[in-house]
């Protein structure tokens, strides 16, 4: 034998390096080799069931350790092949089997990831959390699949894709939705949020209470009170009950200032509004203790605490100094569970009484919800540079006779370029007076149902004697009233083109027509009308709400989708929603290259009662047009968005995106019956 390695045919066979391979149960005899020769490491077998790229990395390291040359590497690799991988070896010509690079190329072609990227992408899309699988295990497996599905993607791209795939695979729709609302920046953050949510839900289930994630403290110190037990959790979970105005109120004083407190057993902390704190602090220098504590209310909006301090509080016969937190809430003050428990408060909602210590106090029951919308009752035109009193109404109908203040919304000011004065009104009346000012140089039309402002609870201070302020309403004529022959800017081009081939008399009639009907022509793409003749209804019978998860959009379309949503919010086309219905978003490319924002309403359409609208016969249509010489077509500007959806049916149009849940106020694209409504 070459190399001085003796063979013993009786004990077994030897490989080409002189290593003896035992046969049967005979004791193996050690090979004779120089004592200074390093110990050899054998390559593990490869059968094609594991990724080739993972195996070849290990094989190259073993080859380097054993100091193999190219021919030896080829023979060792060939000897390690099993199963399907061994079939690749058999398909090669005899000469190529001993060439390492050729053998590797054949194995890459058969088992390499480059040819399986679509398979791994499909696995990612269909990946869901398995029973018994932990959240970190799910995240690790998604990262593994992503490295195979997108081998050439950048680190940032892989991180984004991994985060989105992890959220989609998280299983429980509630958890997925809450992770979306938290807007994690990386996969690691998403894993942390999911782990915390799961731990919290498990803890709540053990306590036998309903899950309620009203306020989430993200970081910072935990408020402590004598009756509370410290927690080891680094994450503080608190609850904030209804932040609307509905509920029981008790009258009291805070630093000597009269305040109405909402009694809320669902709020862990006692909180006051920032504006109230500023009023209390004015001239007193009431500083706040800085806290690094953020919270998010139930709809996902971030709501950071401004700070906290001890305030002198008087409620009923109780005068105490209590820790109160300051935040941008919707009402002046909330008496939280910390106060109610500490001072042994008892609530009798049936009788409308609260017992604080030993003193029983009457409460005020407020029925008007904070933020209840006030809309224009009838279509009006506000002249330029003028102030006008407009009839309004509460959108959901009149309420009880407790005074409310109406404040205009920022969206109304930005979209309509009008201002509305704050007014104190009686919400039980059918008509609510609205005082509007148009500071611009053009008339502005407000259509029936346009949201002007919101209701906020108010209290009339007894004994107050406000001075009456007399003001003069100055009106100014519009351009068309000053000069009936003057055509507005947005109609000049249309008038010029229309009068090119007409006589002076005919041109004058066209200009008069345009002047008298200027308000029906859109000034821009955003200037859309609203018809008050019909509303679209969506009849679903007894069908239960259908809620679908958000559909992942390509990265390059996310910014476009967000831009479209903000544009629709600004144009009063959609509004935030808390609907039980939800449909995913689809972006459709139009012929002109622009994008149409659509919603996949197929599930909703399946349970919607279809209207019957038979098309007319062609011969009947031709008979109707017989003898006509002039034909005209008028195209509505975004016709769908000029027809309102009935308010009770708007929640059914809700769609879910990465940024939240919204619903249409006007006809969206994708519903099954609007075409018949528009044609009818």
XYZ file of C-alpha atoms in Angstrom, residues 86-446:
361
model
C -26.159 11.104 -4.190
C -28.361 11.020 -7.302
C -26.750 14.293 -8.437
C -23.351 12.583 -8.260
C -24.586 9.671 -10.360
C -25.808 12.042 -13.087
C -22.327 13.555 -13.595
C -19.738 12.221 -15.998
C -16.915 10.243 -14.454
C -14.313 12.977 -14.968
C -16.493 15.712 -13.443
C -17.110 13.727 -10.265
C -13.511 14.378 -9.183
C -13.623 18.117 -9.892
C -14.718 20.030 -6.791
C -16.034 23.191 -8.520
C -18.138 21.192 -10.998
C -19.604 19.040 -8.246
C -20.453 22.125 -6.164
C -22.136 23.837 -9.146
C -24.347 20.790 -9.706
C -25.363 20.676 -6.054
C -26.064 24.428 -5.997
C -28.260 24.092 -9.056
C -30.219 21.286 -7.393
C -30.363 22.365 -3.743
C -29.337 26.046 -3.729
C -31.618 28.730 -2.310
C -31.471 30.821 -5.483
C -33.940 28.467 -7.126
C -36.227 28.292 -4.094
C -36.841 31.961 -3.259
C -40.456 31.856 -4.431
C -41.063 28.782 -2.306
C -39.720 30.519 0.791
C -41.721 33.662 0.024
C -44.849 31.549 -0.139
C -43.916 29.945 3.175
C -43.573 33.400 4.738
C -46.946 34.538 3.420
C -48.611 31.411 4.797
C -46.662 31.379 8.056
C -48.724 31.505 11.227
C -47.927 30.877 14.833
C -48.160 27.199 15.710
C -49.655 25.740 18.861
C -47.055 25.788 21.626
C -44.676 28.001 19.636
C -43.246 30.910 21.598
C -43.075 34.427 20.199
C -39.218 34.474 20.024
C -39.287 31.124 18.192
C -41.730 32.535 15.657
C -39.560 35.611 15.105
C -36.406 33.494 14.668
C -38.074 31.235 12.105
C -39.357 34.229 10.132
C -35.837 35.679 10.031
C -34.543 32.323 8.777
C -37.152 32.141 6.018
C -36.527 35.755 5.024
C -32.794 35.181 4.575
C -33.698 32.441 2.095
C -36.541 34.292 0.402
C -34.660 37.578 -0.067
C -30.938 36.693 -0.071
C -29.882 39.924 -1.810
C -32.096 42.359 0.114
C -30.491 45.056 2.255
C -30.420 44.782 6.035
C -33.017 47.570 6.371
C -35.317 45.894 3.859
C -35.044 42.524 5.603
C -35.792 44.164 8.955
C -38.946 45.807 7.599
C -40.150 42.634 5.882
C -39.432 40.544 8.983
C -41.382 42.944 11.196
C -44.436 42.886 8.922
C -44.307 39.109 8.439
C -44.062 38.637 12.209
C -47.127 40.811 12.843
C -49.126 38.966 10.164
C -48.146 35.605 11.666
C -48.884 36.545 15.282
C -52.209 34.703 15.197
C -54.666 36.547 17.419
C -56.293 39.417 15.509
C -56.559 41.609 18.627
C -52.848 41.257 19.331
C -51.998 41.920 15.677
C -54.103 45.074 15.735
C -52.517 46.354 18.953
C -49.013 45.712 17.584
C -49.955 47.690 14.452
C -51.211 50.555 16.606
C -47.956 50.627 18.603
C -46.056 51.168 15.293
C -42.868 49.242 16.159
C -39.755 50.393 14.304
C -38.051 46.997 14.230
C -38.701 43.280 14.609
C -37.190 43.395 18.091
C -39.689 46.054 19.198
C -42.574 44.083 17.683
C -41.467 40.943 19.555
C -41.253 42.876 22.837
C -44.729 44.374 22.377
C -46.246 41.006 21.438
C -44.599 39.320 24.441
C -45.889 42.002 26.814
C -49.404 41.820 25.367
C -49.447 38.047 25.682
C -48.181 38.198 29.264
C -50.776 40.798 30.174
C -53.619 38.835 28.588
C -52.559 35.668 30.399
C -52.440 37.542 33.697
C -55.892 39.023 33.090
C -57.313 35.614 32.226
C -55.962 34.202 35.462
C -57.653 36.985 37.371
C -60.912 36.227 35.555
C -61.409 39.791 34.337
C -62.139 41.161 30.907
C -59.171 42.459 28.939
C -59.134 46.217 28.836
C -56.150 48.099 27.488
C -57.168 51.685 28.017
C -53.883 53.347 28.933
C -50.477 51.831 28.446
C -47.464 53.248 30.225
C -44.479 52.712 27.985
C -41.653 53.808 30.210
C -40.780 55.652 33.369
C -41.613 55.405 37.040
C -44.749 53.827 38.406
C -47.097 55.874 40.592
C -47.323 54.348 44.042
C -49.994 54.762 46.649
C -50.236 53.369 50.196
C -52.863 50.810 49.265
C -51.014 49.490 46.184
C -48.555 46.625 46.137
C -45.367 47.192 44.130
C -45.017 45.208 40.941
C -41.855 43.662 39.536
C -42.957 44.205 35.960
C -40.970 46.905 34.121
C -44.134 47.786 32.206
C -46.955 49.624 33.971
C -50.432 48.827 32.760
C -53.115 51.312 33.751
C -56.680 51.880 32.696
C -58.453 55.066 31.803
C -62.191 54.841 31.538
C -64.410 56.795 29.223
C -62.905 60.141 28.411
C -66.125 61.464 26.970
C -68.514 63.649 28.931
C -71.116 60.949 29.597
C -71.244 59.832 33.226
C -71.619 60.927 36.851
C -70.058 64.225 37.905
C -69.464 65.583 41.397
C -68.849 69.228 42.169
C -65.728 70.145 44.066
C -62.802 72.526 44.302
C -59.203 72.229 43.211
C -56.870 74.809 44.754
C -59.976 76.905 45.472
C -61.298 76.765 41.895
C -64.709 75.166 41.229
C -64.336 71.981 39.176
C -66.676 69.186 38.082
C -65.051 65.760 38.450
C -66.058 62.749 36.386
C -66.327 59.740 38.711
C -64.610 56.923 36.811
C -63.913 53.582 38.489
C -62.186 52.431 35.305
C -59.410 55.012 35.632
C -56.497 53.916 37.788
C -55.291 57.492 38.308
C -56.816 60.860 39.113
C -56.142 63.143 36.137
C -56.853 66.760 35.203
C -56.720 68.483 31.847
C -53.625 70.498 30.909
C -55.653 73.670 30.317
C -57.158 73.392 33.818
C -53.684 73.025 35.337
C -52.503 76.121 33.466
C -55.495 78.048 34.807
C -54.767 76.887 38.347
C -51.057 77.597 38.043
C -51.446 81.120 36.682
C -49.884 83.504 39.187
C -49.281 80.712 41.729
C -46.273 78.926 40.298
C -47.631 75.421 40.809
C -44.759 73.386 39.425
C -45.033 69.796 38.252
C -42.866 66.836 39.114
C -41.331 65.648 35.860
C -42.224 62.081 34.953
C -41.098 59.994 32.009
C -44.367 58.201 31.490
C -46.318 57.896 28.261
C -49.736 56.439 27.751
C -51.986 55.573 24.838
C -55.752 55.836 24.995
C -58.082 53.147 23.712
C -58.032 54.318 20.083
C -54.232 54.162 19.996
C -53.527 57.911 20.209
C -50.395 58.714 22.229
C -51.250 60.777 25.302
C -48.172 61.670 27.365
C -48.411 62.869 30.943
C -47.191 66.416 31.510
C -46.296 65.633 35.108
C -47.862 65.321 38.555
C -48.051 67.143 41.861
C -50.023 67.201 45.082
C -53.119 69.400 44.807
C -55.444 70.612 47.551
C -58.737 68.938 46.720
C -62.176 69.511 48.226
C -65.077 67.212 47.368
C -68.218 67.151 49.504
C -67.126 67.356 53.114
C -63.664 65.948 52.373
C -60.587 68.192 52.149
C -57.365 66.373 51.292
C -54.069 66.736 49.482
C -53.842 64.167 46.724
C -51.445 63.178 43.916
C -53.000 64.269 40.618
C -51.617 63.698 37.128
C -51.783 66.241 34.295
C -52.495 65.151 30.709
C -54.301 66.290 27.543
C -57.625 64.593 28.255
C -60.992 65.684 26.823
C -62.651 66.786 30.080
C -61.512 68.915 33.009
C -60.969 66.288 35.700
C -61.361 62.588 36.468
C -61.611 61.103 39.950
C -59.825 57.794 39.464
C -59.876 54.514 41.335
C -56.866 55.559 43.430
C -58.930 58.354 45.042
C -62.175 56.377 45.271
C -60.504 53.464 47.042
C -58.267 55.513 49.301
C -61.142 57.587 50.687
C -63.733 54.798 50.830
C -66.105 56.191 48.196
C -69.387 54.454 47.369
C -71.296 55.042 44.127
C -75.059 54.614 43.802
C -75.607 55.108 40.074
C -79.327 54.362 40.334
C -79.931 57.268 42.700
C -77.175 59.399 41.221
C -75.314 59.758 44.524
C -71.703 59.342 45.616
C -70.720 58.814 49.254
C -67.245 60.170 50.020
C -66.173 59.081 53.463
C -69.290 59.757 55.535
C -70.744 62.517 53.336
C -73.294 61.762 50.635
C -73.242 64.063 47.624
C -75.571 64.446 44.671
C -74.133 64.030 41.202
C -74.870 65.559 37.833
C -75.747 63.058 35.123
C -74.441 64.317 31.793
C -75.844 62.650 28.709
C -74.231 64.616 25.884
C -71.066 62.882 24.703
C -67.957 65.006 24.345
C -67.096 65.396 20.726
C -70.672 64.943 19.491
C -70.771 66.440 16.003
C -72.648 69.593 15.023
C -73.507 69.896 11.325
C -75.028 72.433 8.947
C -78.809 71.959 8.800
C -79.276 73.332 5.279
C -76.980 74.193 2.373
C -75.870 77.847 2.613
C -73.424 80.252 0.967
C -71.275 82.470 3.199
C -70.348 85.647 1.257
C -66.702 86.807 1.209
C -65.540 89.094 4.016
C -68.777 88.519 5.910
C -70.243 87.053 9.067
C -73.380 84.945 8.868
C -75.675 83.142 11.285
C -76.312 79.610 10.029
C -78.808 77.012 11.220
C -77.159 73.854 12.548
C -78.169 70.688 14.322
C -76.646 67.940 16.448
C -75.983 65.096 14.055
C -77.374 62.319 16.248
C -80.484 64.268 17.206
C -81.319 66.660 20.080
C -80.183 65.810 23.588
C -81.239 66.757 27.133
C -81.314 70.395 28.167
C -77.864 70.675 29.751
C -75.828 73.539 28.241
C -72.979 72.739 25.886
C -70.319 74.813 24.164
C -69.808 74.304 20.454
C -66.249 74.670 19.182
C -65.274 74.387 15.530
C -62.822 71.664 14.511
C -59.415 72.281 12.953
C -60.470 70.174 9.976
C -63.398 72.532 9.309
C -61.127 75.580 9.334
C -58.475 73.972 7.114
C -60.907 72.563 4.567
C -63.493 75.348 4.290
C -61.357 78.381 5.257
C -64.113 79.567 7.584
C -64.106 80.363 11.285
C -66.866 79.586 13.756
C -67.386 81.417 17.027
C -67.769 79.467 20.258
C -71.424 79.445 21.230
C -73.272 78.271 24.326
C -76.428 76.448 23.258
C -79.249 74.278 24.510
C -78.790 70.877 22.802
C -82.449 69.955 23.307
C -83.453 72.361 20.527
C -83.925 71.161 16.979
C -81.977 74.112 15.559
C -78.527 75.134 16.821
C -77.320 78.647 15.855
C -73.861 78.735 14.289
C -71.940 81.976 13.846
C -69.586 81.751 10.858
C -67.053 84.194 9.419
C -65.635 84.082 5.899
C -62.379 86.122 5.860
C -61.561 85.132 2.270
C -62.302 87.047 -0.925
C -64.667 84.464 -2.413
C -68.042 82.998 -1.419
C -67.916 79.590 0.252
C -70.683 77.006 0.052
C -71.452 74.744 2.993
